[in-house]
mmCIF file of C-alpha atoms in Angstrom:
data_model
loop_
_atom_site.group_PDB
_atom_site.id
_atom_site.type_symbol
_atom_site.label_atom_id
_atom_site.label_comp_id
_atom_site.label_asym_id
_atom_site.label_seq_id
_atom_site.Cartn_x
_atom_site.Cartn_y
_atom_site.Cartn_z
ATOM 1 C CA MET A 10 0.000 0.000 0.000
ATOM 2 C CA ALA A 11 1.007 3.614 -0.506
ATOM 3 C CA THR A 12 2.000 6.542 1.709
ATOM 4 C CA PHE A 13 0.045 9.755 1.158
ATOM 5 C CA VAL A 14 0.849 13.258 2.379
ATOM 6 C CA LEU A 15 -2.220 15.451 1.918
ATOM 7 C CA VAL A 16 -1.555 19.201 1.831
ATOM 8 C CA HIS A 17 -4.463 21.575 2.306
ATOM 9 C CA GLY A 18 -5.224 24.879 0.643
ATOM 10 C CA GLY A 19 -5.553 28.448 1.871
ATOM 11 C CA GLY A 20 -7.489 29.020 5.076
ATOM 12 C CA HIS A 21 -7.892 25.292 5.653
ATOM 13 C CA GLY A 22 -5.997 22.717 7.721
ATOM 14 C CA GLY A 23 -5.363 19.022 7.868
ATOM 15 C CA TRP A 24 -8.944 18.654 9.151
ATOM 16 C CA CYS A 25 -10.348 19.155 5.624
ATOM 17 C CA TYR A 26 -8.927 15.804 4.542
ATOM 18 C CA LYS A 27 -10.576 13.836 7.358
ATOM 19 C CA PRO A 28 -13.214 12.140 5.123
ATOM 20 C CA VAL A 29 -10.645 11.242 2.450
ATOM 21 C CA ALA A 30 -8.022 10.148 4.981
ATOM 22 C CA GLN A 31 -10.510 7.829 6.680
ATOM 23 C CA ARG A 32 -11.299 6.184 3.349
ATOM 24 C CA LEU A 33 -7.654 5.829 2.321
ATOM 25 C CA ARG A 34 -6.712 4.303 5.665
ATOM 26 C CA ALA A 35 -9.594 1.836 5.340
ATOM 27 C CA MET A 36 -8.029 0.812 2.012
ATOM 28 C CA GLY A 37 -4.767 0.092 3.834
ATOM 29 C CA HIS A 38 -2.802 3.240 2.978
ATOM 30 C CA GLU A 39 -0.645 5.313 5.339
ATOM 31 C CA VAL A 40 -1.890 8.904 5.458
ATOM 32 C CA HIS A 41 -0.383 12.134 6.808
ATOM 33 C CA ALA A 42 -2.545 15.279 6.719
ATOM 34 C CA PRO A 43 -0.600 18.035 8.494
ATOM 35 C CA SER A 44 -1.774 21.581 9.065
ATOM 36 C CA LEU A 45 0.616 24.214 7.743
ATOM 37 C CA THR A 46 2.237 26.667 10.161
ATOM 38 C CA GLY A 47 -0.150 29.358 11.374
ATOM 39 C CA LEU A 48 -3.321 27.624 10.227
ATOM 40 C CA ALA A 49 -5.987 25.485 11.902
ATOM 41 C CA ASP A 50 -4.555 23.572 14.897
ATOM 42 C CA ARG A 51 -1.284 25.464 14.348
ATOM 43 C CA ARG A 52 -2.878 28.916 14.335
ATOM 44 C CA HIS A 53 -1.177 29.674 17.667
ATOM 45 C CA LEU A 54 2.084 29.837 15.672
ATOM 46 C CA MET A 55 0.887 32.736 13.515
ATOM 47 C CA SER A 56 3.588 35.342 12.853
ATOM 48 C CA ASP A 57 4.672 37.869 10.261
ATOM 49 C CA ALA A 58 7.489 35.489 9.234
ATOM 50 C CA ILE A 59 5.106 32.948 7.645
ATOM 51 C CA ASP A 60 5.161 32.783 3.857
ATOM 52 C CA LEU A 61 5.113 30.205 1.045
ATOM 53 C CA GLU A 62 8.654 29.079 1.844
ATOM 54 C CA THR A 63 7.611 28.365 5.447
ATOM 55 C CA HIS A 64 4.938 25.985 4.215
ATOM 56 C CA ILE A 65 7.219 24.332 1.663
ATOM 57 C CA THR A 66 9.660 23.710 4.511
ATOM 58 C CA ASP A 67 6.850 22.288 6.678
ATOM 59 C CA ILE A 68 6.229 19.529 4.146
ATOM 60 C CA ALA A 69 9.849 18.969 3.107
ATOM 61 C CA GLU A 70 10.843 18.486 6.747
ATOM 62 C CA LEU A 71 7.882 16.187 7.410
ATOM 63 C CA LEU A 72 9.112 13.935 4.594
ATOM 64 C CA GLU A 73 12.606 13.989 6.089
ATOM 65 C CA PHE A 74 11.830 13.457 9.771
ATOM 66 C CA GLU A 75 9.155 10.817 9.194
ATOM 67 C CA ASP A 76 11.617 9.116 6.812
ATOM 68 C CA LEU A 77 8.958 8.868 4.105
ATOM 69 C CA THR A 78 9.808 7.597 0.630
ATOM 70 C CA ALA A 79 7.840 7.024 -2.582
ATOM 71 C CA VAL A 80 5.262 9.436 -1.159
ATOM 72 C CA ILE A 81 2.150 10.388 -3.095
ATOM 73 C CA LEU A 82 2.131 14.122 -2.408
ATOM 74 C CA VAL A 83 -1.323 15.680 -2.825
ATOM 75 C CA GLY A 84 -1.978 19.423 -2.849
ATOM 76 C CA HIS A 85 -5.341 21.196 -2.905
ATOM 77 C CA SER A 86 -5.692 24.760 -4.206
ATOM 78 C CA TYR A 87 -2.827 26.825 -2.645
ATOM 79 C CA GLY A 88 -1.391 23.450 -1.665
ATOM 80 C CA GLY A 89 -0.345 23.021 -5.298
ATOM 81 C CA MET A 90 2.233 25.738 -4.707
ATOM 82 C CA VAL A 91 3.434 23.939 -1.587
ATOM 83 C CA ILE A 92 3.761 20.438 -3.053
ATOM 84 C CA THR A 93 5.584 21.765 -6.108
ATOM 85 C CA GLY A 94 8.147 23.395 -3.838
ATOM 86 C CA ALA A 95 8.379 20.425 -1.459
ATOM 87 C CA ALA A 96 8.924 17.968 -4.332
ATOM 88 C CA ASP A 97 11.624 20.305 -5.630
ATOM 89 C CA ARG A 98 13.363 20.272 -2.220
ATOM 90 C CA ARG A 99 13.014 16.511 -1.594
ATOM 91 C CA PRO A 100 12.597 14.840 -5.013
ATOM 92 C CA ALA A 101 14.106 11.545 -3.838
ATOM 93 C CA ARG A 102 11.293 11.156 -1.285
ATOM 94 C CA VAL A 103 8.367 11.816 -3.636
ATOM 95 C CA GLY A 104 6.967 9.172 -5.960
ATOM 96 C CA HIS A 105 3.983 11.058 -7.388
ATOM 97 C CA ARG A 106 2.525 14.566 -7.309
ATOM 98 C CA VAL A 107 -1.266 14.988 -7.367
ATOM 99 C CA TYR A 108 -2.850 18.388 -7.962
ATOM 100 C CA LEU A 109 -6.329 18.506 -6.429
ATOM 101 C CA ASP A 110 -8.095 21.411 -8.154
ATOM 102 C CA ALA A 111 -4.805 23.065 -7.362
ATOM 103 C CA ALA A 112 -2.414 25.753 -8.440
ATOM 104 C CA TYR A 113 0.095 24.468 -10.982
ATOM 105 C CA PRO A 114 2.825 27.123 -10.838
ATOM 106 C CA ARG A 115 5.906 27.935 -12.868
ATOM 107 C CA ASP A 116 9.249 28.808 -11.340
ATOM 108 C CA GLY A 117 9.299 32.423 -10.166
ATOM 109 C CA GLU A 118 5.503 32.723 -10.016
ATOM 110 C CA SER A 119 3.420 33.648 -6.970
ATOM 111 C CA LEU A 120 -0.104 32.403 -6.356
ATOM 112 C CA TYR A 121 -1.281 35.998 -6.747
ATOM 113 C CA GLU A 122 0.138 36.000 -10.266
ATOM 114 C CA HIS A 123 -0.900 32.428 -11.033
ATOM 115 C CA ALA A 124 -4.538 32.796 -9.953
ATOM 116 C CA TYR A 125 -4.891 36.569 -10.084
ATOM 117 C CA GLU A 126 -8.653 36.777 -10.506
ATOM 118 C CA ALA A 127 -9.456 34.603 -7.490
ATOM 119 C CA ILE A 128 -6.681 35.896 -5.240
ATOM 120 C CA HIS A 129 -7.305 39.558 -6.095
ATOM 121 C CA GLY A 130 -10.855 39.017 -4.887
ATOM 122 C CA ALA A 131 -9.562 37.609 -1.613
ATOM 123 C CA ARG A 132 -7.225 40.620 -1.320
ATOM 124 C CA GLN A 133 -10.236 42.860 -0.795
ATOM 125 C CA GLY A 134 -10.490 41.318 2.665
ATOM 126 C CA LEU A 135 -6.876 42.148 3.525
ATOM 127 C CA HIS A 136 -6.562 43.149 7.174
ATOM 128 C CA GLU A 137 -3.954 43.241 9.922
ATOM 129 C CA ALA A 138 -3.967 41.373 13.226
ATOM 130 C CA ASP A 139 -1.057 41.409 15.673
ATOM 131 C CA GLY A 140 1.211 42.853 13.004
ATOM 132 C CA VAL A 141 0.396 40.178 10.388
ATOM 133 C CA GLU A 142 -1.283 40.988 7.073
ATOM 134 C CA LEU A 143 -4.060 38.422 6.667
ATOM 135 C CA VAL A 144 -6.683 37.436 4.107
ATOM 136 C CA MET A 145 -9.638 35.058 4.117
ATOM 137 C CA ALA A 146 -10.963 36.055 7.525
ATOM 138 C CA PRO A 147 -13.426 33.321 8.504
ATOM 139 C CA MET A 148 -17.097 34.267 8.707
ATOM 140 C CA PRO A 149 -20.431 32.435 8.733
ATOM 141 C CA GLY A 150 -21.252 31.057 5.298
ATOM 142 C CA MET A 151 -17.679 31.229 4.019
ATOM 143 C CA ALA A 152 -17.725 27.504 3.222
ATOM 144 C CA ALA A 153 -20.044 28.297 0.316
ATOM 145 C CA PHE A 154 -17.184 30.269 -1.277
ATOM 146 C CA PHE A 155 -15.330 26.950 -1.475
ATOM 147 C CA GLY A 156 -18.327 25.157 -2.955
ATOM 148 C CA VAL A 157 -19.569 23.502 0.234
ATOM 149 C CA THR A 158 -23.334 23.952 0.044
ATOM 150 C CA ASP A 159 -24.624 21.242 2.394
ATOM 151 C CA PRO A 160 -25.732 23.142 5.539
ATOM 152 C CA GLN A 161 -24.320 20.675 8.069
ATOM 153 C CA LEU A 162 -21.008 20.227 6.258
ATOM 154 C CA GLY A 163 -20.859 23.974 5.655
ATOM 155 C CA ALA A 164 -21.248 24.765 9.356
ATOM 156 C CA TRP A 165 -18.551 22.195 10.229
ATOM 157 C CA THR A 166 -16.227 23.795 7.653
ATOM 158 C CA ASP A 167 -16.965 27.377 8.746
ATOM 159 C CA ALA A 168 -16.024 26.483 12.321
ATOM 160 C CA ARG A 169 -12.555 25.373 11.203
ATOM 161 C CA LEU A 170 -11.473 27.918 8.583
ATOM 162 C CA THR A 171 -8.723 30.333 9.634
ATOM 163 C CA ALA A 172 -7.187 33.464 8.137
ATOM 164 C CA GLN A 173 -3.988 33.110 6.090
ATOM 165 C CA PRO A 174 -0.897 35.340 5.901
ATOM 166 C CA TRP A 175 -1.009 37.411 2.728
ATOM 167 C CA ALA A 176 2.713 36.764 2.177
ATOM 168 C CA CYS A 177 1.894 33.127 1.312
ATOM 169 C CA PHE A 178 0.096 34.360 -1.782
ATOM 170 C CA THR A 179 2.590 37.004 -2.890
ATOM 171 C CA GLN A 180 5.926 35.228 -2.375
ATOM 172 C CA LYS A 181 7.256 33.809 -5.629
ATOM 173 C CA LEU A 182 7.978 30.100 -5.911
ATOM 174 C CA ALA A 183 11.727 29.504 -6.176
ATOM 175 C CA LEU A 184 12.643 26.117 -7.647
ATOM 176 C CA THR A 185 16.166 24.833 -7.153
ATOM 177 C CA ASN A 186 15.906 21.352 -8.687
ATOM 178 C CA GLU A 187 13.152 21.714 -11.261
ATOM 179 C CA ALA A 188 14.313 18.964 -13.626
ATOM 180 C CA ALA A 189 14.188 16.349 -10.845
ATOM 181 C CA MET A 190 10.813 17.631 -9.646
ATOM 182 C CA ARG A 191 9.290 17.528 -13.140
ATOM 183 C CA ALA A 192 10.582 13.992 -13.597
ATOM 184 C CA ILE A 193 8.322 12.828 -10.755
ATOM 185 C CA PRO A 194 5.028 11.494 -12.193
ATOM 186 C CA GLU A 195 2.018 13.732 -11.721
ATOM 187 C CA SER A 196 -1.769 13.526 -11.921
ATOM 188 C CA HIS A 197 -4.576 16.084 -11.790
ATOM 189 C CA LEU A 198 -7.983 15.820 -10.122
ATOM 190 C CA VAL A 199 -9.944 18.943 -10.946
ATOM 191 C CA CYS A 200 -13.408 20.417 -10.756
ATOM 192 C CA THR A 201 -15.210 20.606 -14.080
ATOM 193 C CA SER A 202 -15.868 24.308 -13.537
ATOM 194 C CA THR A 203 -12.132 25.122 -13.503
ATOM 195 C CA LEU A 204 -11.195 23.229 -16.668
ATOM 196 C CA ALA A 205 -11.656 26.260 -18.897
ATOM 197 C CA GLY A 206 -8.973 28.196 -17.021
ATOM 198 C CA ARG A 207 -6.349 25.461 -17.294
ATOM 199 C CA ASP A 208 -3.831 24.579 -19.996
ATOM 200 C CA LEU A 209 -5.244 21.104 -20.563
ATOM 201 C CA ALA A 210 -2.790 20.257 -23.324
ATOM 202 C CA LEU A 211 0.113 20.911 -20.941
ATOM 203 C CA LEU A 212 -1.500 18.963 -18.097
ATOM 204 C CA GLN A 213 -2.307 16.015 -20.360
ATOM 205 C CA ALA A 214 1.219 15.938 -21.773
ATOM 206 C CA ARG A 215 2.994 16.164 -18.415
ATOM 207 C CA SER A 216 0.706 13.608 -16.735
ATOM 208 C CA GLN A 217 0.468 11.134 -19.633
ATOM 209 C CA GLY A 218 -3.261 11.800 -19.727
ATOM 210 C CA ARG A 219 -3.944 11.423 -16.006
ATOM 211 C CA VAL A 220 -6.418 14.290 -15.730
ATOM 212 C CA TRP A 221 -9.827 13.569 -14.207
ATOM 213 C CA ASP A 222 -12.628 16.002 -13.464
ATOM 214 C CA VAL A 223 -15.718 15.934 -11.286
ATOM 215 C CA ASP A 224 -18.648 18.345 -11.271
ATOM 216 C CA THR A 225 -18.549 19.660 -7.707
ATOM 217 C CA GLY A 226 -17.328 22.589 -5.621
ATOM 218 C CA HIS A 227 -13.710 23.617 -5.126
ATOM 219 C CA ASP A 228 -13.430 21.727 -1.805
ATOM 220 C CA LEU A 229 -13.905 18.408 -3.585
ATOM 221 C CA MET A 230 -12.173 16.472 -0.797
ATOM 222 C CA LEU A 231 -15.173 17.437 1.365
ATOM 223 C CA THR A 232 -17.990 17.355 -1.181
ATOM 224 C CA GLU A 233 -16.850 14.220 -3.080
ATOM 225 C CA PRO A 234 -14.622 12.235 -0.689
ATOM 226 C CA ASP A 235 -15.510 8.852 -2.218
ATOM 227 C CA TRP A 236 -14.538 10.002 -5.705
ATOM 228 C CA VAL A 237 -11.296 11.609 -4.501
ATOM 229 C CA ALA A 238 -10.277 8.586 -2.419
ATOM 230 C CA GLU A 239 -11.045 6.187 -5.282
ATOM 231 C CA ARG A 240 -8.955 8.225 -7.724
ATOM 232 C CA LEU A 241 -6.067 8.463 -5.254
ATOM 233 C CA ASP A 242 -6.229 4.734 -4.642
ATOM 234 C CA ALA A 243 -6.134 4.170 -8.422
ATOM 235 C CA ILE A 244 -3.051 6.393 -8.690
ATOM 236 C CA ALA A 245 -1.392 4.388 -5.912
ATOM 237 C CA ARG A 246 -1.917 1.239 -7.981
ATOM 238 C CA LEU A 247 -0.289 2.583 -11.149
#
């Protein structure tokens, strides 16, 4: 069976993978779903020093200290920035990269540049707390922004969302070992609604056709956990 490291997106935490992690573990897989520094159960570590590189280091060091190899590294949304950087830092420990309706950045690109329309909208909520510039301040009903429309699941999600340092979205990705990172197999699980904004020819070519889509909201790991877990299990069996 495979080892998965599931990396969440902006404003989320490892909690958002609970339904998928439960299913993968029931299939016999090992699953790690950490929260990135400053978010969710690690929100007490919030500081003005947190940026994209902090979160890349979070995952790279997890791979190192847990002595994980042949890892299937999964990133959702902003997490696509993080897994790209972590696979670049620790290519020998990563066996597959999976982009879950995620950012798919180029070297030297920030998330703000990569997904300008969506992130510029989030920027309108920019505010400061304890000297840290933050976006995505949690509020009732915010889960709907991520495509979670079920009232019970939405309330559970709203209770767990946290604000994110703005620097995570503006710091440019700096790749140091891009050839080795790109040599790692990749797959893409995306929402049908985001297909139009993606370079499908590039994704198909780099993943040898492993691009699947599902008609659901952006937080597909919450709204379609069976589908996501089944696809991840299929990738593990390649």
